[in-house]
Short mmCIF file of N, CA and C in Angstrom, two decimals:
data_model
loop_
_atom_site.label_atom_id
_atom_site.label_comp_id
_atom_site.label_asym_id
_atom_site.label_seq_id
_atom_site.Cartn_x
_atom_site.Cartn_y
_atom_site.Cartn_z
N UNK A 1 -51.03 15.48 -95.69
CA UNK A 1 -51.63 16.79 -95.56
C UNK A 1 -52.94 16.66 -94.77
N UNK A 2 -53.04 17.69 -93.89
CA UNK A 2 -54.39 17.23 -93.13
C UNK A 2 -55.20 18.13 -93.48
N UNK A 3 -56.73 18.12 -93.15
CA UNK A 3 -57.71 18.72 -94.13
C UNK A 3 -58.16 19.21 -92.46
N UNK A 4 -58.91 19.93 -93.18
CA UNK A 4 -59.83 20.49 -92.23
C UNK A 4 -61.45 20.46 -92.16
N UNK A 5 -61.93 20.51 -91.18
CA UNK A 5 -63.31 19.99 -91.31
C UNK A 5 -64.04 21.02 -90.96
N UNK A 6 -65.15 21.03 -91.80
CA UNK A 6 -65.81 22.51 -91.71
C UNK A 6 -66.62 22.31 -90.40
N UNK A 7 -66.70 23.57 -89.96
CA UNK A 7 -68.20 23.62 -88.58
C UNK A 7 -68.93 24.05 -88.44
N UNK A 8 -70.26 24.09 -88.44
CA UNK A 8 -70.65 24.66 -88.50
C UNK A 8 -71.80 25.17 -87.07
N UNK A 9 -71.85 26.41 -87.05
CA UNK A 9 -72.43 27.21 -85.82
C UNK A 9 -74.02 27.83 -86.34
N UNK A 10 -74.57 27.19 -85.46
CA UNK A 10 -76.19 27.72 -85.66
C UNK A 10 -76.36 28.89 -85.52
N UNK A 11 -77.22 29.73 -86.01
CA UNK A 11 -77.83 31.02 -85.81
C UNK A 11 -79.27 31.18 -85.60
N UNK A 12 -79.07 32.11 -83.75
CA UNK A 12 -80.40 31.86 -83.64
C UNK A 12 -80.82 32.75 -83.22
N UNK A 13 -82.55 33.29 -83.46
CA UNK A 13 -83.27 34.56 -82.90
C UNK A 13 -83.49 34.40 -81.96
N UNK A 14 -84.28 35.10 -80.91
CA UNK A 14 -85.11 34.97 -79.66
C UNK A 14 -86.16 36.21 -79.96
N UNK A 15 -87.41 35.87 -79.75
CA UNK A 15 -88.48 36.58 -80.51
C UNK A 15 -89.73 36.53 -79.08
N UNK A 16 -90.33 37.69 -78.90
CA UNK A 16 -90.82 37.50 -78.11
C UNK A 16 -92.60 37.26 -78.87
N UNK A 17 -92.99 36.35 -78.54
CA UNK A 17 -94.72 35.90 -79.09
C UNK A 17 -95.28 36.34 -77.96
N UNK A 18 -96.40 36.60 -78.65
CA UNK A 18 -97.69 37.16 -78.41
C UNK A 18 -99.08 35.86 -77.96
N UNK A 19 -99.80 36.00 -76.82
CA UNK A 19 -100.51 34.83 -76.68
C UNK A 19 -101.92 35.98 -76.75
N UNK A 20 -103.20 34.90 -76.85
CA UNK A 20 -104.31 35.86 -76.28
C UNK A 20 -103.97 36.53 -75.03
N UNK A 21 -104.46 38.14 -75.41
CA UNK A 21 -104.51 38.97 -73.91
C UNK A 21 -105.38 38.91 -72.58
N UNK A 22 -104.27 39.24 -71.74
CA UNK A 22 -105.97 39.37 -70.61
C UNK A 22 -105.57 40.85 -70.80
N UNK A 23 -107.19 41.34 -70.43
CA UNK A 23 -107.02 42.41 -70.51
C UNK A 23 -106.84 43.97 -69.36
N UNK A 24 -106.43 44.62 -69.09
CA UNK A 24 -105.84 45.55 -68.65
C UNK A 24 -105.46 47.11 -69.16
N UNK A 25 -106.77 47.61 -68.66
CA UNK A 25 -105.82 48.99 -68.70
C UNK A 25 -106.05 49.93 -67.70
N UNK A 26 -105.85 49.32 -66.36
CA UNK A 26 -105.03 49.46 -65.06
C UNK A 26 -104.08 49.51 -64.77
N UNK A 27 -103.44 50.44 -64.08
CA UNK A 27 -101.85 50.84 -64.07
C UNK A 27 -101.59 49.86 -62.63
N UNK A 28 -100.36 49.32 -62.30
CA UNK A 28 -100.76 48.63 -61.15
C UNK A 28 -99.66 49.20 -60.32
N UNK A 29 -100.09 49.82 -59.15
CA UNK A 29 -99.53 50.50 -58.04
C UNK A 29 -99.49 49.73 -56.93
N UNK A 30 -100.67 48.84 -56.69
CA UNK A 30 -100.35 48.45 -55.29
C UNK A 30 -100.77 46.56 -55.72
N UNK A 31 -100.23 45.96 -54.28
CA UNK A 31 -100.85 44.58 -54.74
C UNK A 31 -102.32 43.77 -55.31
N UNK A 32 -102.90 44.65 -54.76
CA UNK A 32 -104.45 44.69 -55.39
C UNK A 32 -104.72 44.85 -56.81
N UNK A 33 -104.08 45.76 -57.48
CA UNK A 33 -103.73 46.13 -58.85
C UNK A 33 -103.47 45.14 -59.40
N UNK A 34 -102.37 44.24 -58.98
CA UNK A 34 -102.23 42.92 -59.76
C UNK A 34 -102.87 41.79 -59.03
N UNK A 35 -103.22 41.62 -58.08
CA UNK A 35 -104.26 40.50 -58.13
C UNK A 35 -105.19 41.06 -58.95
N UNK A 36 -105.53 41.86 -59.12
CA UNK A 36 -106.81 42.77 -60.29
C UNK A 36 -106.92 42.25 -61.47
N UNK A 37 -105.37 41.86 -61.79
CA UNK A 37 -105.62 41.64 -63.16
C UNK A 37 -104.68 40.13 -63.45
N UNK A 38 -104.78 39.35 -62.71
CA UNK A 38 -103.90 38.33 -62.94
C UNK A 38 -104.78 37.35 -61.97
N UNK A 39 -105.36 37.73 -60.82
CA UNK A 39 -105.75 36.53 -59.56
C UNK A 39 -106.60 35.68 -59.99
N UNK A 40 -107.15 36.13 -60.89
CA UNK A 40 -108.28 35.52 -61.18
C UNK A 40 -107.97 34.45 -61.68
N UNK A 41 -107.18 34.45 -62.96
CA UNK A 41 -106.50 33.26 -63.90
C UNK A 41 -105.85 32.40 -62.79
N UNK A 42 -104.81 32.80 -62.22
CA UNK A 42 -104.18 32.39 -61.01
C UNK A 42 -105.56 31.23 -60.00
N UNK A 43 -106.28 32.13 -59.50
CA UNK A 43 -107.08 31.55 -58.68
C UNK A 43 -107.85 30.51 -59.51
N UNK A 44 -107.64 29.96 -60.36
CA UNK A 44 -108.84 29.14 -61.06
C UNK A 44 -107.81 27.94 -61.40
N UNK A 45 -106.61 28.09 -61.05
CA UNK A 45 -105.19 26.69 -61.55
C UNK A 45 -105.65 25.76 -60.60
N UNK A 46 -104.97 24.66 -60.99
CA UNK A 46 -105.34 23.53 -60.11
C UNK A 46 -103.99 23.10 -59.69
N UNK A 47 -102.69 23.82 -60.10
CA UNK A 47 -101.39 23.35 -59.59
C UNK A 47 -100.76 25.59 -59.84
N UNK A 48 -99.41 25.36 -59.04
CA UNK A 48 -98.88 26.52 -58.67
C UNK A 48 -98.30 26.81 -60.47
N UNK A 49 -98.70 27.92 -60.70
CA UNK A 49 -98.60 28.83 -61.41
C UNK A 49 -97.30 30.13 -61.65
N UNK A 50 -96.41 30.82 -61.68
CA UNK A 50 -95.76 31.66 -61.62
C UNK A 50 -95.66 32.42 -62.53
N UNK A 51 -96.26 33.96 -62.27
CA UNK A 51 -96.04 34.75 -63.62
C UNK A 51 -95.73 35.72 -63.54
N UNK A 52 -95.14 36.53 -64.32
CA UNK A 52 -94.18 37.90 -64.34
C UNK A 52 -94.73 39.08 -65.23
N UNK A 53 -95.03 39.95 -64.08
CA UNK A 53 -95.48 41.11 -64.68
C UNK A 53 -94.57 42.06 -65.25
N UNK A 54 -95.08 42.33 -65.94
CA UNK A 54 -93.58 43.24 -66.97
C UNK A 54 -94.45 44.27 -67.21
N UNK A 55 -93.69 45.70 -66.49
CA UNK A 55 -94.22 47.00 -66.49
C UNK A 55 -93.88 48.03 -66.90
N UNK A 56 -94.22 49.36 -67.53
CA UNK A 56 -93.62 50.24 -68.09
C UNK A 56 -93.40 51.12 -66.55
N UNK A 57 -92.70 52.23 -66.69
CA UNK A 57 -91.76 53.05 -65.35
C UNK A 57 -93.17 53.38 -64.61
N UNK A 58 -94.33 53.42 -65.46
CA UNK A 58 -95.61 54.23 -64.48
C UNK A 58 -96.44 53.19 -63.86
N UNK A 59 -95.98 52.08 -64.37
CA UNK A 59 -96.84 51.03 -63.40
C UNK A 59 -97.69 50.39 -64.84
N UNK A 60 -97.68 50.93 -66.20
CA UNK A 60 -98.93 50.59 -66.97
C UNK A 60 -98.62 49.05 -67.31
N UNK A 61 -98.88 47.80 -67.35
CA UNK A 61 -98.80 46.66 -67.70
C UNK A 61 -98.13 46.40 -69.42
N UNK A 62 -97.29 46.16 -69.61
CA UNK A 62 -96.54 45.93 -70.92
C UNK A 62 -96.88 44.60 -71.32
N UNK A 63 -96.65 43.49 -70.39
CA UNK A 63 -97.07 41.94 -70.69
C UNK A 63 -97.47 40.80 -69.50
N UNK A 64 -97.73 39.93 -69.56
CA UNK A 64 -97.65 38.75 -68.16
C UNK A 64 -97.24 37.87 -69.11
N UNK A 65 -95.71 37.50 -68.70
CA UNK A 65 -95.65 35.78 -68.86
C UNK A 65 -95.93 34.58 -68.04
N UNK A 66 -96.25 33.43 -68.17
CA UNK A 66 -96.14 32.95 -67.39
C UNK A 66 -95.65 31.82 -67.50
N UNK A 67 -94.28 31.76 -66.37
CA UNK A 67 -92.95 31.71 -66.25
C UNK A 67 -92.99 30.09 -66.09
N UNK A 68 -93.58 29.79 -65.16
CA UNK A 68 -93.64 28.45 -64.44
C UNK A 68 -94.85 27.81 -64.39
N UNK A 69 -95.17 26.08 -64.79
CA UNK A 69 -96.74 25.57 -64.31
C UNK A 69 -95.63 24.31 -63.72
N UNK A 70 -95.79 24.23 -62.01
CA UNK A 70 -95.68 23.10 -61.47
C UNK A 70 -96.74 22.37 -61.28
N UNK A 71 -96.54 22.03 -59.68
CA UNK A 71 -97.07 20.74 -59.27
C UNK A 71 -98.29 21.24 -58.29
N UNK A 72 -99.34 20.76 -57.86
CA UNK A 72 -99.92 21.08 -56.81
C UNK A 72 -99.70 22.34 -55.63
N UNK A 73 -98.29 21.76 -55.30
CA UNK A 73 -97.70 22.67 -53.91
C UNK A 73 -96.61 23.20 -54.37
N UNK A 74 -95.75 23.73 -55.84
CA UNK A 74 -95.06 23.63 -55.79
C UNK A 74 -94.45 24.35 -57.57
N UNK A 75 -93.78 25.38 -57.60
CA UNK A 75 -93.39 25.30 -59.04
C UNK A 75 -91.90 25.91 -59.05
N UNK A 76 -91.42 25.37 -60.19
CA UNK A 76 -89.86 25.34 -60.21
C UNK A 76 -89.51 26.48 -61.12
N UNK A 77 -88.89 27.49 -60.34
CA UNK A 77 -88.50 29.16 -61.15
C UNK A 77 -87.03 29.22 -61.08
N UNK A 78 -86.61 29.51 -62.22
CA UNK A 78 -85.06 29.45 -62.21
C UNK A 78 -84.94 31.64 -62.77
N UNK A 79 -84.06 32.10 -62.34
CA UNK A 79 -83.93 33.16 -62.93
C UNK A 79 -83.91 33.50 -64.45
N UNK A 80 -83.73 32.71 -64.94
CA UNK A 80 -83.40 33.39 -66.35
C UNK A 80 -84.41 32.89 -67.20
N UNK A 81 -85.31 32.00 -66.30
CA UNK A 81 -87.09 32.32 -67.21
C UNK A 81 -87.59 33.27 -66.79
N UNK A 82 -87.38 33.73 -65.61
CA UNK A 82 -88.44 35.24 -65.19
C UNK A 82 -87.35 36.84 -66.33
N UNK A 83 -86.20 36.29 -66.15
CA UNK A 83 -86.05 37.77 -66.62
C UNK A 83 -86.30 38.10 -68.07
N UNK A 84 -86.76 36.58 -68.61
CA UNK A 84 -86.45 36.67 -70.14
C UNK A 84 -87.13 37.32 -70.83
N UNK A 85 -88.70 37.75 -70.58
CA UNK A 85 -89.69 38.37 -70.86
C UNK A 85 -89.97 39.82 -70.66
N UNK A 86 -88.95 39.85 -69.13
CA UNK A 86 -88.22 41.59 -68.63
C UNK A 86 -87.79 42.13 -70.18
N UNK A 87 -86.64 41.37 -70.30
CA UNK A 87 -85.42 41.96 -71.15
C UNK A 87 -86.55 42.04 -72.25
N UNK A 88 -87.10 41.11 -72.69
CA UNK A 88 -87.31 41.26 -74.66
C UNK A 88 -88.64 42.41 -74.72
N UNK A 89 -89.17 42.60 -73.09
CA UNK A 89 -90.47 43.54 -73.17
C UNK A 89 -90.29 44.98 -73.05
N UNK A 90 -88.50 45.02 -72.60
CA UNK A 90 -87.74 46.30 -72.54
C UNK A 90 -88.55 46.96 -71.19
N UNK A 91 -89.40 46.00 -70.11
CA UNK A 91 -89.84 46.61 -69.20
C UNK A 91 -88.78 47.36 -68.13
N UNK A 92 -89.28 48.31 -67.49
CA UNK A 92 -88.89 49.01 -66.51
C UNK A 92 -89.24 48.55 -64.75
N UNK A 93 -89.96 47.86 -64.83
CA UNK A 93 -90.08 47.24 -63.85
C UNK A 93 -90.62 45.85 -63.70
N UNK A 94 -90.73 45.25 -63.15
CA UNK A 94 -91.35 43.21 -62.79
C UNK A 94 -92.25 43.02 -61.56
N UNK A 95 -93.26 42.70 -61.51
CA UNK A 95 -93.64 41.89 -60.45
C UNK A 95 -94.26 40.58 -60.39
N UNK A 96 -93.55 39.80 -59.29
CA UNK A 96 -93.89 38.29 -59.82
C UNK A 96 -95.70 37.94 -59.00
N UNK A 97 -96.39 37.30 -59.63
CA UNK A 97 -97.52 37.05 -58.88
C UNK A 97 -97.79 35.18 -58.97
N UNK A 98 -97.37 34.16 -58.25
CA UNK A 98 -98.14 33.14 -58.13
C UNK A 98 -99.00 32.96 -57.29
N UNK A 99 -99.78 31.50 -57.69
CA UNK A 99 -101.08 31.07 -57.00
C UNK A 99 -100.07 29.75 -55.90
N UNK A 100 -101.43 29.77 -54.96
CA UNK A 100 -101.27 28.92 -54.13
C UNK A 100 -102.69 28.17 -53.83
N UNK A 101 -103.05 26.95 -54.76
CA UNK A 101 -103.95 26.54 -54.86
C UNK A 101 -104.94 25.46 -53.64
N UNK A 102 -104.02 25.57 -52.56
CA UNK A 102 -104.72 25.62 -51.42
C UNK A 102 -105.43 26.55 -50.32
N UNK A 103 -105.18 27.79 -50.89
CA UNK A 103 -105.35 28.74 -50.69
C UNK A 103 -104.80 29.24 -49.27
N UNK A 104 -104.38 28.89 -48.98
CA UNK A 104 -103.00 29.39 -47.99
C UNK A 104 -102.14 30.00 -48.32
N UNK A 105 -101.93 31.41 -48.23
CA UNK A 105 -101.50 32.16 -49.31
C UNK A 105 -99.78 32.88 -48.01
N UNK A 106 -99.65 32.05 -46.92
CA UNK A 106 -98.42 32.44 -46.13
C UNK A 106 -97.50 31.63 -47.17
N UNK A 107 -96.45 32.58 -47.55
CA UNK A 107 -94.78 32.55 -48.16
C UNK A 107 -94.28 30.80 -47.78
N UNK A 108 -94.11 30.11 -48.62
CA UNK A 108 -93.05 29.02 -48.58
C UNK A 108 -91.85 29.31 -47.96
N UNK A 109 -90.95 28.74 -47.70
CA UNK A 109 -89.61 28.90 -47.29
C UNK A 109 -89.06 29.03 -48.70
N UNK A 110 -89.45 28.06 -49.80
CA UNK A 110 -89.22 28.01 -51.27
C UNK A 110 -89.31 29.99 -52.13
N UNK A 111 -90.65 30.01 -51.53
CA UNK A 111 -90.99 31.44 -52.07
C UNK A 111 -89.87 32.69 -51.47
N UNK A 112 -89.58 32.44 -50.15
CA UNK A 112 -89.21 33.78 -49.60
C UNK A 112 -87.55 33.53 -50.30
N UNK A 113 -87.30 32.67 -50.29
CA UNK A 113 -85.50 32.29 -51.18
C UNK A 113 -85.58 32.70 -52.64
N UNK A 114 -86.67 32.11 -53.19
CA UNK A 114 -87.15 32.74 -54.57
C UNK A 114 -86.84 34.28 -54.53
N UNK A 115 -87.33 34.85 -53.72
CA UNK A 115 -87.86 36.19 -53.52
C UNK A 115 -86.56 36.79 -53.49
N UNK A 116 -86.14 36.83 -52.27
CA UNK A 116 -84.34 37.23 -52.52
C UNK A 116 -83.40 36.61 -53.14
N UNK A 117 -83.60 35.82 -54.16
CA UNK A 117 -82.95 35.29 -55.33
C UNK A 117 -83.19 37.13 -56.10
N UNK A 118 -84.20 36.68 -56.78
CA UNK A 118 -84.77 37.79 -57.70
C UNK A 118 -84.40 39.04 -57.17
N UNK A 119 -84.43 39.68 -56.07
CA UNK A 119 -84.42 40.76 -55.75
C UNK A 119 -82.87 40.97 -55.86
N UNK A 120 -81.85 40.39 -55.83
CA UNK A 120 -80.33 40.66 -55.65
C UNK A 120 -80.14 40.36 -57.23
N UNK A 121 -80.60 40.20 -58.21
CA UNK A 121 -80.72 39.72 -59.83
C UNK A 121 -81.32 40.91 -60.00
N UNK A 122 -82.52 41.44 -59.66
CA UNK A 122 -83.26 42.41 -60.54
C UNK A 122 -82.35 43.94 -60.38
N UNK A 123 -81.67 43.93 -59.42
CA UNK A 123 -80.21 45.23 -58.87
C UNK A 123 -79.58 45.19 -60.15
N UNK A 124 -78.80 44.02 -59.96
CA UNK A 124 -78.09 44.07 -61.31
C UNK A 124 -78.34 44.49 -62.62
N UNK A 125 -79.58 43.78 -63.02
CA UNK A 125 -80.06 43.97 -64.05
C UNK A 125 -80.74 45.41 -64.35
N UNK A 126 -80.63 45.83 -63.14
CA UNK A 126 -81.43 47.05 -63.50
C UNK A 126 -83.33 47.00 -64.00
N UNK A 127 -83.85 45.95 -63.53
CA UNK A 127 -84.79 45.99 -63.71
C UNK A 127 -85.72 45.73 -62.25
N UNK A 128 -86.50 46.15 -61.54
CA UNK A 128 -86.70 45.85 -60.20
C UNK A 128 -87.62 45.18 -59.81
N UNK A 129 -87.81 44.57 -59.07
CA UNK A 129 -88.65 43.80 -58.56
C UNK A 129 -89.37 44.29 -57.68
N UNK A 130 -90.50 45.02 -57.91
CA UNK A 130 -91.68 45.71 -57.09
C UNK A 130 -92.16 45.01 -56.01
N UNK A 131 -93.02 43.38 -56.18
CA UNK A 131 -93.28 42.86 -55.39
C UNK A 131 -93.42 41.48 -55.70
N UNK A 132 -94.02 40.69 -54.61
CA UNK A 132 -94.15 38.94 -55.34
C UNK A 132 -95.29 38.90 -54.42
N UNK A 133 -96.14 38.40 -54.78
CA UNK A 133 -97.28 38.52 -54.77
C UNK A 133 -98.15 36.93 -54.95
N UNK A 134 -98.35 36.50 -53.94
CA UNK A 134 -99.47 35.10 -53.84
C UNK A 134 -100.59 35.27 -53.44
N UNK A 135 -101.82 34.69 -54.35
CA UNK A 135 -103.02 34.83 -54.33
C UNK A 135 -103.21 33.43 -53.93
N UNK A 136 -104.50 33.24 -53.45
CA UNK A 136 -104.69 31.71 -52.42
C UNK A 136 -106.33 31.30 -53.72
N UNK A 137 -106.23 30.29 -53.13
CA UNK A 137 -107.55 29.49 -54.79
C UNK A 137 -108.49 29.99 -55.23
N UNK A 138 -109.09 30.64 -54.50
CA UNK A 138 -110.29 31.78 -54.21
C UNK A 138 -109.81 33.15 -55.24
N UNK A 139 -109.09 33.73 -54.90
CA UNK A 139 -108.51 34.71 -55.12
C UNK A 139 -109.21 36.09 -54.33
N UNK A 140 -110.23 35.36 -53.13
CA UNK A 140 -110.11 36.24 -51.86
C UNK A 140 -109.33 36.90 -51.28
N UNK A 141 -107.81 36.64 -51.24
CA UNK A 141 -107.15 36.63 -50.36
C UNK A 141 -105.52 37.02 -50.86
N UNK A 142 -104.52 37.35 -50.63
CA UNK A 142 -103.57 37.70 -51.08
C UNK A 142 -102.62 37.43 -49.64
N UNK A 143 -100.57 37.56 -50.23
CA UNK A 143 -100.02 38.18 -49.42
C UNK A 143 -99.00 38.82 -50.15
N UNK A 144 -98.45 39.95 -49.99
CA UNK A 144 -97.57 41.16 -50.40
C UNK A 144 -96.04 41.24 -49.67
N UNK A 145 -95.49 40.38 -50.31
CA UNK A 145 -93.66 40.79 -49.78
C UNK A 145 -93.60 42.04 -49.21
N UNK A 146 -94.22 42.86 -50.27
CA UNK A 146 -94.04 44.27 -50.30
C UNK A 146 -94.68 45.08 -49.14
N UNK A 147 -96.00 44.62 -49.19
CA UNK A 147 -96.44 44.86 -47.87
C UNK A 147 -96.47 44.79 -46.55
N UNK A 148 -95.46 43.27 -46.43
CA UNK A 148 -95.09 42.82 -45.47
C UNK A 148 -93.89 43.10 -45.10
N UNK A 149 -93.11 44.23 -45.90
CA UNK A 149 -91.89 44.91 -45.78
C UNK A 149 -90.68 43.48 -45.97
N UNK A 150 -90.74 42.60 -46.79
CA UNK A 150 -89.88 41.49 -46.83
C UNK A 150 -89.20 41.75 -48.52
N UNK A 151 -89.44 43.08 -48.77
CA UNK A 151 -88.77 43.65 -49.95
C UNK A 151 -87.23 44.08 -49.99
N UNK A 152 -86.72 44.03 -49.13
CA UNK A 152 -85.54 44.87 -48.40
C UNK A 152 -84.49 44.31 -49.60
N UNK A 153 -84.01 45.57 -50.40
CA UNK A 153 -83.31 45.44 -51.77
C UNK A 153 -81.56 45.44 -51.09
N UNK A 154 -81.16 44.42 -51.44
CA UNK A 154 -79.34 44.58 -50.77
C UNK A 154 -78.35 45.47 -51.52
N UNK A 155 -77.75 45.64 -50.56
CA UNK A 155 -76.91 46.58 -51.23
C UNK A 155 -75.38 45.95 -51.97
N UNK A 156 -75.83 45.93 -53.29
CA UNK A 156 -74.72 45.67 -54.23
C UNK A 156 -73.86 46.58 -54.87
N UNK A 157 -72.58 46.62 -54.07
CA UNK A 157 -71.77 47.25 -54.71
C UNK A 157 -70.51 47.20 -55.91
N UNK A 158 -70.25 47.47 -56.85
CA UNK A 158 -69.30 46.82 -57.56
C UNK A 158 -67.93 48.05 -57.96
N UNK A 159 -66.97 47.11 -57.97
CA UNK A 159 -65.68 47.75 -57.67
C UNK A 159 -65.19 47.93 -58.75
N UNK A 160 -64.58 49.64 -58.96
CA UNK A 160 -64.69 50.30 -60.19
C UNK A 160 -62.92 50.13 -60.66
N UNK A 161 -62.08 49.68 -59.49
CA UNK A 161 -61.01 49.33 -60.21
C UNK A 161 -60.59 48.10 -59.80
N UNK A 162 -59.77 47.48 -60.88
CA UNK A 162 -59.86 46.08 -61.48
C UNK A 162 -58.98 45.75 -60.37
N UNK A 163 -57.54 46.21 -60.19
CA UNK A 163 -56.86 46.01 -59.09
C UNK A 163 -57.05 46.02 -57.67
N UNK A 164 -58.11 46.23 -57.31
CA UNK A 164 -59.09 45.52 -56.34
C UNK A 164 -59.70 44.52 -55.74
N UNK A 165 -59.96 44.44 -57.24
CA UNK A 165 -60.72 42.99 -56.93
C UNK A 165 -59.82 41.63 -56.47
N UNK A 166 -60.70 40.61 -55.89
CA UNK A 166 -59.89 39.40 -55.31
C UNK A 166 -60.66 38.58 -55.90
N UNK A 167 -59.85 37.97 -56.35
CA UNK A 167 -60.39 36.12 -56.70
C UNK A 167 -59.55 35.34 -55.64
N UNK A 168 -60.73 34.42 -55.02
CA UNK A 168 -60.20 33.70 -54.00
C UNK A 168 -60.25 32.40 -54.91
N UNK A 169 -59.41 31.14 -54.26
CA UNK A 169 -59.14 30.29 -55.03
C UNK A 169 -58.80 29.98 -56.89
N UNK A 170 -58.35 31.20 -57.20
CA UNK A 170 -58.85 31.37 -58.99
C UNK A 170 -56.65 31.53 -59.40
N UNK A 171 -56.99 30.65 -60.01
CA UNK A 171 -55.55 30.62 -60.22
C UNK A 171 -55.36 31.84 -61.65
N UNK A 172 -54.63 32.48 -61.22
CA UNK A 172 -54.51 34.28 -62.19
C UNK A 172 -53.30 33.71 -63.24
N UNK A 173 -53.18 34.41 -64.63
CA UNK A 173 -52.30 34.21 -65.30
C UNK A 173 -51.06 35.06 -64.87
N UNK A 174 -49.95 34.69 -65.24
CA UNK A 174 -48.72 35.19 -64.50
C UNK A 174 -48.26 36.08 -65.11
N UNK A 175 -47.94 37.12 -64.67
CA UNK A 175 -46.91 38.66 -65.61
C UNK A 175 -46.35 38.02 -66.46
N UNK A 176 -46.12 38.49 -67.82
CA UNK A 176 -45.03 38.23 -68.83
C UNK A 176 -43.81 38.38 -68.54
N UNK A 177 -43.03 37.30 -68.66
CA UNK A 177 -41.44 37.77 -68.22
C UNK A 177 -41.03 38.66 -69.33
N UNK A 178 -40.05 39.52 -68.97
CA UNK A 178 -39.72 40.32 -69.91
C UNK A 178 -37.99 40.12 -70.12
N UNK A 179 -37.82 40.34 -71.43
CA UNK A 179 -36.33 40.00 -71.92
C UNK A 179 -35.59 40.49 -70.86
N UNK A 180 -34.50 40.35 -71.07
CA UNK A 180 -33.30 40.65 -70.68
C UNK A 180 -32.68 41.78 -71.01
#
């Protein structure tokens, strides 16, 4: 007789914590708005920084996480740390702001791929990506996707019947034969 072996499956929360605030109660409309309230912290890192503004529909600031601490020249953002703080803050909108602690604040090749990563993710999700936003060491100085018109949201369309769709290479399960 064979037995069976119990298994057991973890159960787990996801809780969003609370750190000391910076403070804000500036609605943020344009890129200035959030270097306003983020450049500063930003401008004072000694390695690249990445953080996500999480906004209510009017622009009012709900939270900043911050997403990523790399290297000098350099920090590693995967999507589903930036949106995670979206989703649990129930924000209506995102904007990402890192530092560039050389203060050369022109777009990486890294950043602008980042950038339309997020922007074809935030469609989906329904949560949008306003702007991305790099402040240089100083926090003199800024540059604005948004401003620089490098915002350009793609157009994702999704297909409302199933018999449509194509899977290329995807091996499909086969009709049921039916009796005789």
């Amino acid at each position: 007789m064979e037995t069976r072996e119990s298994f057991q499956l973890d159960v787990v929360s996801v809780r969003l914590v609370r750190d000391a605030p910076l403070f804000s109660d500036r609605k943020i409309c344009r890129p200035e708005d959030a270097v306003a309230v983020v450049g500063e912290v930003l401008g004072e890192m000694d390695r690249e920084v990445l953080c996500v503004l999480n906004l209510k529909e009017d622009g009012t600031p709900i939270n900043c996480n911050f997403a990523s601490i790399g290297a000098i020249n350099k920090a590693i953002a995967e999507p589903r740390e930036l949106f995670k703080s979206a989703i649990l803050s129930n924000a209506a909108n995102m904007i990402l702001v890192h530092n560039h602690p050389s203060g050369n604040v022109m777009p990486s090749k890294e950043d602008t791929m980042l950038t339309d990563r997020i922007l074809k993710l935030t469609d989906l999700l329904g949560i949008p990506l306003l702007d991305h936003v790099i402040v240089g060491g100083n926090n003199r100085c800024y540059f604005s996707f948004h401003e620089k018109k490098m915002m350009e949201r793609p157009k994702i369309s999704v297909i409302q019947n199933y018999e449509q769709l194509e899977f290329k290479n995807q091996a499909l399960a086969a009709e049921p034969k039916r009796g005789r």
